[in-house]
GROMACS .gro file of C-alpha atoms in nm:
model
  289
    1UNK     CA    1   5.763  -1.750   3.215
    2UNK     CA    2   5.723  -2.138   3.291
    3UNK     CA    3   5.647  -2.073   3.658
    4UNK     CA    4   5.376  -1.813   3.579
    5UNK     CA    5   5.198  -2.049   3.313
    6UNK     CA    6   5.223  -2.344   3.574
    7UNK     CA    7   5.080  -2.123   3.850
    8UNK     CA    8   4.789  -2.051   3.610
    9UNK     CA    9   4.737  -2.409   3.559
   10UNK     CA   10   4.718  -2.482   3.943
   11UNK     CA   11   4.472  -2.224   3.980
   12UNK     CA   12   4.233  -2.347   3.691
   13UNK     CA   13   4.276  -2.699   3.830
   14UNK     CA   14   4.174  -2.585   4.188
   15UNK     CA   15   3.854  -2.391   4.038
   16UNK     CA   16   3.771  -2.709   3.839
   17UNK     CA   17   3.775  -2.913   4.157
   18UNK     CA   18   3.577  -2.683   4.369
   19UNK     CA   19   3.315  -2.657   4.090
   20UNK     CA   20   3.263  -3.050   4.089
   21UNK     CA   21   3.291  -3.064   4.477
   22UNK     CA   22   2.994  -2.800   4.488
   23UNK     CA   23   2.785  -2.991   4.223
   24UNK     CA   24   2.837  -3.335   4.406
   25UNK     CA   25   2.717  -3.179   4.743
   26UNK     CA   26   2.427  -3.013   4.578
   27UNK     CA   27   2.103  -3.258   4.597
   28UNK     CA   28   2.023  -3.421   4.275
   29UNK     CA   29   1.684  -3.391   4.113
   30UNK     CA   30   1.571  -3.639   3.870
   31UNK     CA   31   1.359  -3.537   3.559
   32UNK     CA   32   1.097  -3.784   3.452
   33UNK     CA   33   0.914  -3.769   3.129
   34UNK     CA   34   0.541  -3.670   3.106
   35UNK     CA   35   0.300  -3.973   3.123
   36UNK     CA   36   0.166  -4.049   2.799
   37UNK     CA   37  -0.182  -4.093   2.937
   38UNK     CA   38  -0.173  -3.706   3.058
   39UNK     CA   39  -0.268  -3.433   2.834
   40UNK     CA   40  -0.057  -3.111   2.843
   41UNK     CA   41  -0.380  -2.893   2.749
   42UNK     CA   42  -0.610  -3.119   2.998
   43UNK     CA   43  -0.719  -3.445   3.049
   44UNK     CA   44  -0.936  -3.667   2.815
   45UNK     CA   45  -1.239  -3.530   2.993
   46UNK     CA   46  -1.193  -3.168   2.959
   47UNK     CA   47  -1.112  -3.027   2.596
   48UNK     CA   48  -1.045  -2.687   2.468
   49UNK     CA   49  -1.366  -2.701   2.284
   50UNK     CA   50  -1.722  -2.629   2.453
   51UNK     CA   51  -1.981  -2.837   2.218
   52UNK     CA   52  -1.931  -3.163   2.034
   53UNK     CA   53  -1.912  -3.087   1.645
   54UNK     CA   54  -2.258  -3.134   1.477
   55UNK     CA   55  -2.457  -3.047   1.800
   56UNK     CA   56  -2.507  -2.669   1.692
   57UNK     CA   57  -2.858  -2.604   1.614
   58UNK     CA   58  -2.850  -2.226   1.562
   59UNK     CA   59  -2.596  -1.963   1.411
   60UNK     CA   60  -2.524  -1.873   1.785
   61UNK     CA   61  -2.441  -2.220   1.875
   62UNK     CA   62  -2.205  -2.259   1.559
   63UNK     CA   63  -2.020  -1.939   1.669
   64UNK     CA   64  -1.950  -2.108   1.993
   65UNK     CA   65  -1.784  -2.403   1.853
   66UNK     CA   66  -1.404  -2.442   1.896
   67UNK     CA   67  -1.402  -2.132   2.094
   68UNK     CA   68  -1.069  -2.234   2.278
   69UNK     CA   69  -0.865  -2.227   1.973
   70UNK     CA   70  -0.659  -1.943   1.867
   71UNK     CA   71  -0.772  -1.894   1.497
   72UNK     CA   72  -1.112  -2.016   1.428
   73UNK     CA   73  -1.298  -2.018   1.080
   74UNK     CA   74  -1.654  -2.075   1.082
   75UNK     CA   75  -1.851  -2.149   0.786
   76UNK     CA   76  -2.226  -2.119   0.747
   77UNK     CA   77  -2.415  -2.117   0.409
   78UNK     CA   78  -2.142  -1.977   0.207
   79UNK     CA   79  -2.076  -1.685   0.469
   80UNK     CA   80  -1.719  -1.711   0.626
   81UNK     CA   81  -1.656  -1.562   0.948
   82UNK     CA   82  -1.310  -1.542   1.109
   83UNK     CA   83  -1.194  -1.468   1.444
   84UNK     CA   84  -1.006  -1.147   1.555
   85UNK     CA   85  -0.668  -1.336   1.518
   86UNK     CA   86  -0.715  -1.398   1.151
   87UNK     CA   87  -0.863  -1.084   1.094
   88UNK     CA   88  -0.563  -0.932   1.209
   89UNK     CA   89  -0.361  -1.129   0.974
   90UNK     CA   90  -0.591  -1.052   0.667
   91UNK     CA   91  -0.568  -0.683   0.769
   92UNK     CA   92  -0.190  -0.669   0.756
   93UNK     CA   93  -0.161  -0.851   0.439
   94UNK     CA   94  -0.397  -0.578   0.283
   95UNK     CA   95  -0.160  -0.286   0.461
   96UNK     CA   96   0.121  -0.456   0.277
   97UNK     CA   97  -0.054  -0.464  -0.073
   98UNK     CA   98  -0.212  -0.100  -0.010
   99UNK     CA   99   0.075   0.090  -0.156
  100UNK     CA  100   0.064  -0.119  -0.469
  101UNK     CA  101  -0.314  -0.070  -0.502
  102UNK     CA  102  -0.317   0.294  -0.412
  103UNK     CA  103  -0.035   0.371  -0.695
  104UNK     CA  104  -0.161   0.144  -0.951
  105UNK     CA  105  -0.552   0.168  -0.947
  106UNK     CA  106  -0.584   0.559  -0.835
  107UNK     CA  107  -0.501   0.895  -0.940
  108UNK     CA  108  -0.222   0.892  -0.718
  109UNK     CA  109   0.003   0.817  -1.003
  110UNK     CA  110  -0.079   1.142  -1.219
  111UNK     CA  111  -0.079   1.385  -0.911
  112UNK     CA  112   0.273   1.280  -0.783
  113UNK     CA  113   0.415   1.306  -1.134
  114UNK     CA  114   0.246   1.655  -1.185
  115UNK     CA  115   0.374   1.779  -0.852
  116UNK     CA  116   0.733   1.634  -0.934
  117UNK     CA  117   0.729   1.834  -1.253
  118UNK     CA  118   0.596   2.142  -1.081
  119UNK     CA  119   0.889   2.157  -0.825
  120UNK     CA  120   1.152   2.071  -1.136
  121UNK     CA  121   1.012   2.365  -1.327
  122UNK     CA  122   1.055   2.604  -1.045
  123UNK     CA  123   1.414   2.473  -0.988
  124UNK     CA  124   1.375   2.478  -0.620
  125UNK     CA  125   1.530   2.127  -0.594
  126UNK     CA  126   1.396   2.001  -0.247
  127UNK     CA  127   1.151   2.256  -0.176
  128UNK     CA  128   0.898   2.118  -0.115
  129UNK     CA  129   1.034   1.801   0.021
  130UNK     CA  130   0.936   1.457  -0.103
  131UNK     CA  131   0.751   1.382   0.225
  132UNK     CA  132   0.527   1.682   0.168
  133UNK     CA  133   0.446   1.605  -0.215
  134UNK     CA  134   0.364   1.251  -0.111
  135UNK     CA  135   0.147   1.370   0.185
  136UNK     CA  136  -0.026   1.616  -0.061
  137UNK     CA  137  -0.057   1.332  -0.353
  138UNK     CA  138  -0.239   1.099  -0.085
  139UNK     CA  139  -0.496   1.331   0.064
  140UNK     CA  140  -0.567   1.443  -0.317
  141UNK     CA  141  -0.612   1.082  -0.408
  142UNK     CA  142  -0.840   1.012  -0.094
  143UNK     CA  143  -1.034   1.355  -0.189
  144UNK     CA  144  -1.087   1.230  -0.559
  145UNK     CA  145  -1.152   0.862  -0.458
  146UNK     CA  146  -1.406   0.960  -0.198
  147UNK     CA  147  -1.713   0.861  -0.409
  148UNK     CA  148  -1.549   0.516  -0.509
  149UNK     CA  149  -1.443   0.443  -0.150
  150UNK     CA  150  -1.806   0.516  -0.039
  151UNK     CA  151  -1.953   0.283  -0.297
  152UNK     CA  152  -1.731   0.013  -0.213
  153UNK     CA  153  -1.809   0.031   0.165
  154UNK     CA  154  -2.187   0.052   0.081
  155UNK     CA  155  -2.203  -0.241  -0.177
  156UNK     CA  156  -1.937  -0.468  -0.057
  157UNK     CA  157  -1.790  -0.429   0.283
  158UNK     CA  158  -2.102  -0.356   0.484
  159UNK     CA  159  -2.319  -0.631   0.314
  160UNK     CA  160  -2.050  -0.883   0.360
  161UNK     CA  161  -2.014  -0.820   0.743
  162UNK     CA  162  -2.378  -0.850   0.794
  163UNK     CA  163  -2.361  -1.195   0.594
  164UNK     CA  164  -2.612  -1.097   0.309
  165UNK     CA  165  -2.337  -1.156   0.039
  166UNK     CA  166  -2.080  -1.429  -0.010
  167UNK     CA  167  -1.700  -1.342  -0.039
  168UNK     CA  168  -1.695  -1.371  -0.418
  169UNK     CA  169  -1.973  -1.110  -0.446
  170UNK     CA  170  -1.811  -0.893  -0.248
  171UNK     CA  171  -1.513  -0.872  -0.417
  172UNK     CA  172  -1.703  -0.832  -0.738
  173UNK     CA  173  -1.901  -0.540  -0.570
  174UNK     CA  174  -1.571  -0.366  -0.460
  175UNK     CA  175  -1.395  -0.425  -0.792
  176UNK     CA  176  -1.663  -0.290  -0.989
  177UNK     CA  177  -1.652   0.085  -0.882
  178UNK     CA  178  -1.264   0.090  -0.925
  179UNK     CA  179  -1.306  -0.062  -1.287
  180UNK     CA  180  -1.566   0.204  -1.376
  181UNK     CA  181  -1.334   0.503  -1.243
  182UNK     CA  182  -1.031   0.349  -1.440
  183UNK     CA  183  -1.237   0.291  -1.744
  184UNK     CA  184  -1.350   0.664  -1.723
  185UNK     CA  185  -0.972   0.783  -1.726
  186UNK     CA  186  -0.839   0.563  -1.992
  187UNK     CA  187  -0.818   0.577  -2.349
  188UNK     CA  188  -0.973   0.330  -2.605
  189UNK     CA  189  -0.639   0.312  -2.814
  190UNK     CA  190  -0.466   0.203  -2.484
  191UNK     CA  191  -0.734  -0.053  -2.428
  192UNK     CA  192  -0.721  -0.192  -2.754
  193UNK     CA  193  -0.333  -0.208  -2.735
  194UNK     CA  194  -0.339  -0.459  -2.464
  195UNK     CA  195  -0.619  -0.649  -2.608
  196UNK     CA  196  -0.436  -0.715  -2.925
  197UNK     CA  197  -0.155  -0.834  -2.701
  198UNK     CA  198  -0.382  -1.057  -2.489
  199UNK     CA  199  -0.551  -1.166  -2.795
  200UNK     CA  200  -0.899  -1.081  -2.632
  201UNK     CA  201  -1.184  -0.937  -2.854
  202UNK     CA  202  -1.387  -0.642  -2.732
  203UNK     CA  203  -1.698  -0.476  -2.878
  204UNK     CA  204  -1.582  -0.136  -2.786
  205UNK     CA  205  -1.891  -0.071  -2.562
  206UNK     CA  206  -1.947  -0.281  -2.278
  207UNK     CA  207  -1.720  -0.242  -1.976
  208UNK     CA  208  -1.773  -0.618  -1.842
  209UNK     CA  209  -1.604  -0.748  -2.129
  210UNK     CA  210  -1.258  -0.600  -2.042
  211UNK     CA  211  -1.040  -0.825  -1.841
  212UNK     CA  212  -0.883  -0.622  -1.530
  213UNK     CA  213  -0.561  -0.763  -1.634
  214UNK     CA  214  -0.613  -0.538  -1.958
  215UNK     CA  215  -0.769  -0.243  -1.794
  216UNK     CA  216  -0.507  -0.184  -1.516
  217UNK     CA  217  -0.192  -0.151  -1.760
  218UNK     CA  218  -0.397   0.052  -2.020
  219UNK     CA  219  -0.512   0.287  -1.725
  220UNK     CA  220  -0.174   0.335  -1.583
  221UNK     CA  221  -0.019   0.423  -1.946
  222UNK     CA  222  -0.307   0.684  -1.964
  223UNK     CA  223  -0.218   0.847  -1.637
  224UNK     CA  224   0.140   0.876  -1.717
  225UNK     CA  225   0.059   1.029  -2.082
  226UNK     CA  226  -0.167   1.280  -1.915
  227UNK     CA  227   0.066   1.377  -1.645
  228UNK     CA  228   0.353   1.447  -1.885
  229UNK     CA  229   0.126   1.652  -2.086
  230UNK     CA  230   0.031   1.844  -1.781
  231UNK     CA  231   0.391   1.879  -1.669
  232UNK     CA  232   0.488   2.036  -2.033
  233UNK     CA  233   0.229   2.289  -1.990
  234UNK     CA  234   0.354   2.376  -1.651
  235UNK     CA  235   0.714   2.408  -1.773
  236UNK     CA  236   0.647   2.653  -2.053
  237UNK     CA  237   0.634   2.980  -1.843
  238UNK     CA  238   0.916   2.898  -1.648
  239UNK     CA  239   1.115   2.813  -1.957
  240UNK     CA  240   1.036   3.156  -2.086
  241UNK     CA  241   1.178   3.322  -1.778
  242UNK     CA  242   1.507   3.125  -1.802
  243UNK     CA  243   1.546   3.228  -2.168
  244UNK     CA  244   1.492   3.616  -2.100
  245UNK     CA  245   1.728   3.591  -1.786
  246UNK     CA  246   1.975   3.408  -2.010
  247UNK     CA  247   1.967   3.666  -2.282
  248UNK     CA  248   2.002   3.955  -2.050
  249UNK     CA  249   2.300   3.811  -1.882
  250UNK     CA  250   2.476   3.750  -2.224
  251UNK     CA  251   2.385   4.102  -2.355
  252UNK     CA  252   2.552   4.243  -2.030
  253UNK     CA  253   2.849   4.023  -2.071
  254UNK     CA  254   2.815   3.803  -1.741
  255UNK     CA  255   2.908   3.497  -1.915
  256UNK     CA  256   3.023   3.315  -1.594
  257UNK     CA  257   2.710   3.392  -1.391
  258UNK     CA  258   2.453   3.111  -1.395
  259UNK     CA  259   2.140   3.194  -1.539
  260UNK     CA  260   1.934   2.962  -1.299
  261UNK     CA  261   2.073   3.160  -1.014
  262UNK     CA  262   1.912   3.471  -1.113
  263UNK     CA  263   1.606   3.346  -1.261
  264UNK     CA  264   1.480   3.132  -0.951
  265UNK     CA  265   1.392   3.427  -0.758
  266UNK     CA  266   1.175   3.555  -1.062
  267UNK     CA  267   1.026   3.200  -1.101
  268UNK     CA  268   0.913   3.203  -0.750
  269UNK     CA  269   0.789   3.561  -0.747
  270UNK     CA  270   0.567   3.465  -1.070
  271UNK     CA  271   0.433   3.139  -0.905
  272UNK     CA  272   0.339   3.322  -0.598
  273UNK     CA  273   0.154   3.621  -0.758
  274UNK     CA  274  -0.007   3.394  -0.995
  275UNK     CA  275  -0.131   3.181  -0.688
  276UNK     CA  276   0.039   2.871  -0.862
  277UNK     CA  277  -0.042   2.618  -0.604
  278UNK     CA  278  -0.416   2.704  -0.643
  279UNK     CA  279  -0.405   2.688  -1.028
  280UNK     CA  280  -0.211   2.367  -1.025
  281UNK     CA  281  -0.397   2.152  -0.792
  282UNK     CA  282  -0.736   2.289  -0.899
  283UNK     CA  283  -0.684   2.239  -1.261
  284UNK     CA  284  -0.521   1.880  -1.179
  285UNK     CA  285  -0.828   1.754  -0.958
  286UNK     CA  286  -1.088   1.884  -1.230
  287UNK     CA  287  -0.893   1.655  -1.487
  288UNK     CA  288  -1.080   1.358  -1.316
  289UNK     CA  289  -1.437   1.499  -1.333
   0.00000   0.00000   0.00000
């Protein structure tokens, strides 16, 4: 064993000596630090900007300033303009916040809860699957919110892109249609509840006097209440079928047979014959008009 280990050591020493010899034979290269007077992005006469600051005489000249930078922000008479890179950053930020805005500020909450109650009342467990329900709820949300989206695009996005309004005005114009939609679906008692908690007074008539921080939770509570009421009404006919099937099985002495197993085909048959999806979706959409 000692001879084996000593042999390995000899091989390692020989390899190390060969490596050192190869490094000594190779030409050595000397690295020098960059000259302080030289500029990695260009010399002192050629900079990344095209025109000197303060030399712009028109909006076109102003947009050409600092064109070599990666992220540029041009400010002109209160109208902010950003380049493509910063626009992508803002777009990604809005995409990250989009799920919260869609769930909390639109009709998505009521729709998805009603669809869930419908599936639970049928007793089909995972049919239709969650992906189908969420996709249907999203398309129904876009359908119902289409007038609001159109108004936001007309009064906020298009004028802001054209430089006709400021960023603050665009935000207010975009928020106003959403507030009007939420106010139309919100009960007064819910608004008064959060106004009392917040300590804010309201005359009961003017929408502009309701803070957004009060209107949003009041709207969500109203959506939950409406969704649960609709879910209760959907459950009633299916509960009747379950009771009839359970009573029939008990009278026949089939105590060990689960009633839900027998009632499921009858509930599906009733739902199909009554064109249930048409009734549920149609009635649900009409609650927002």
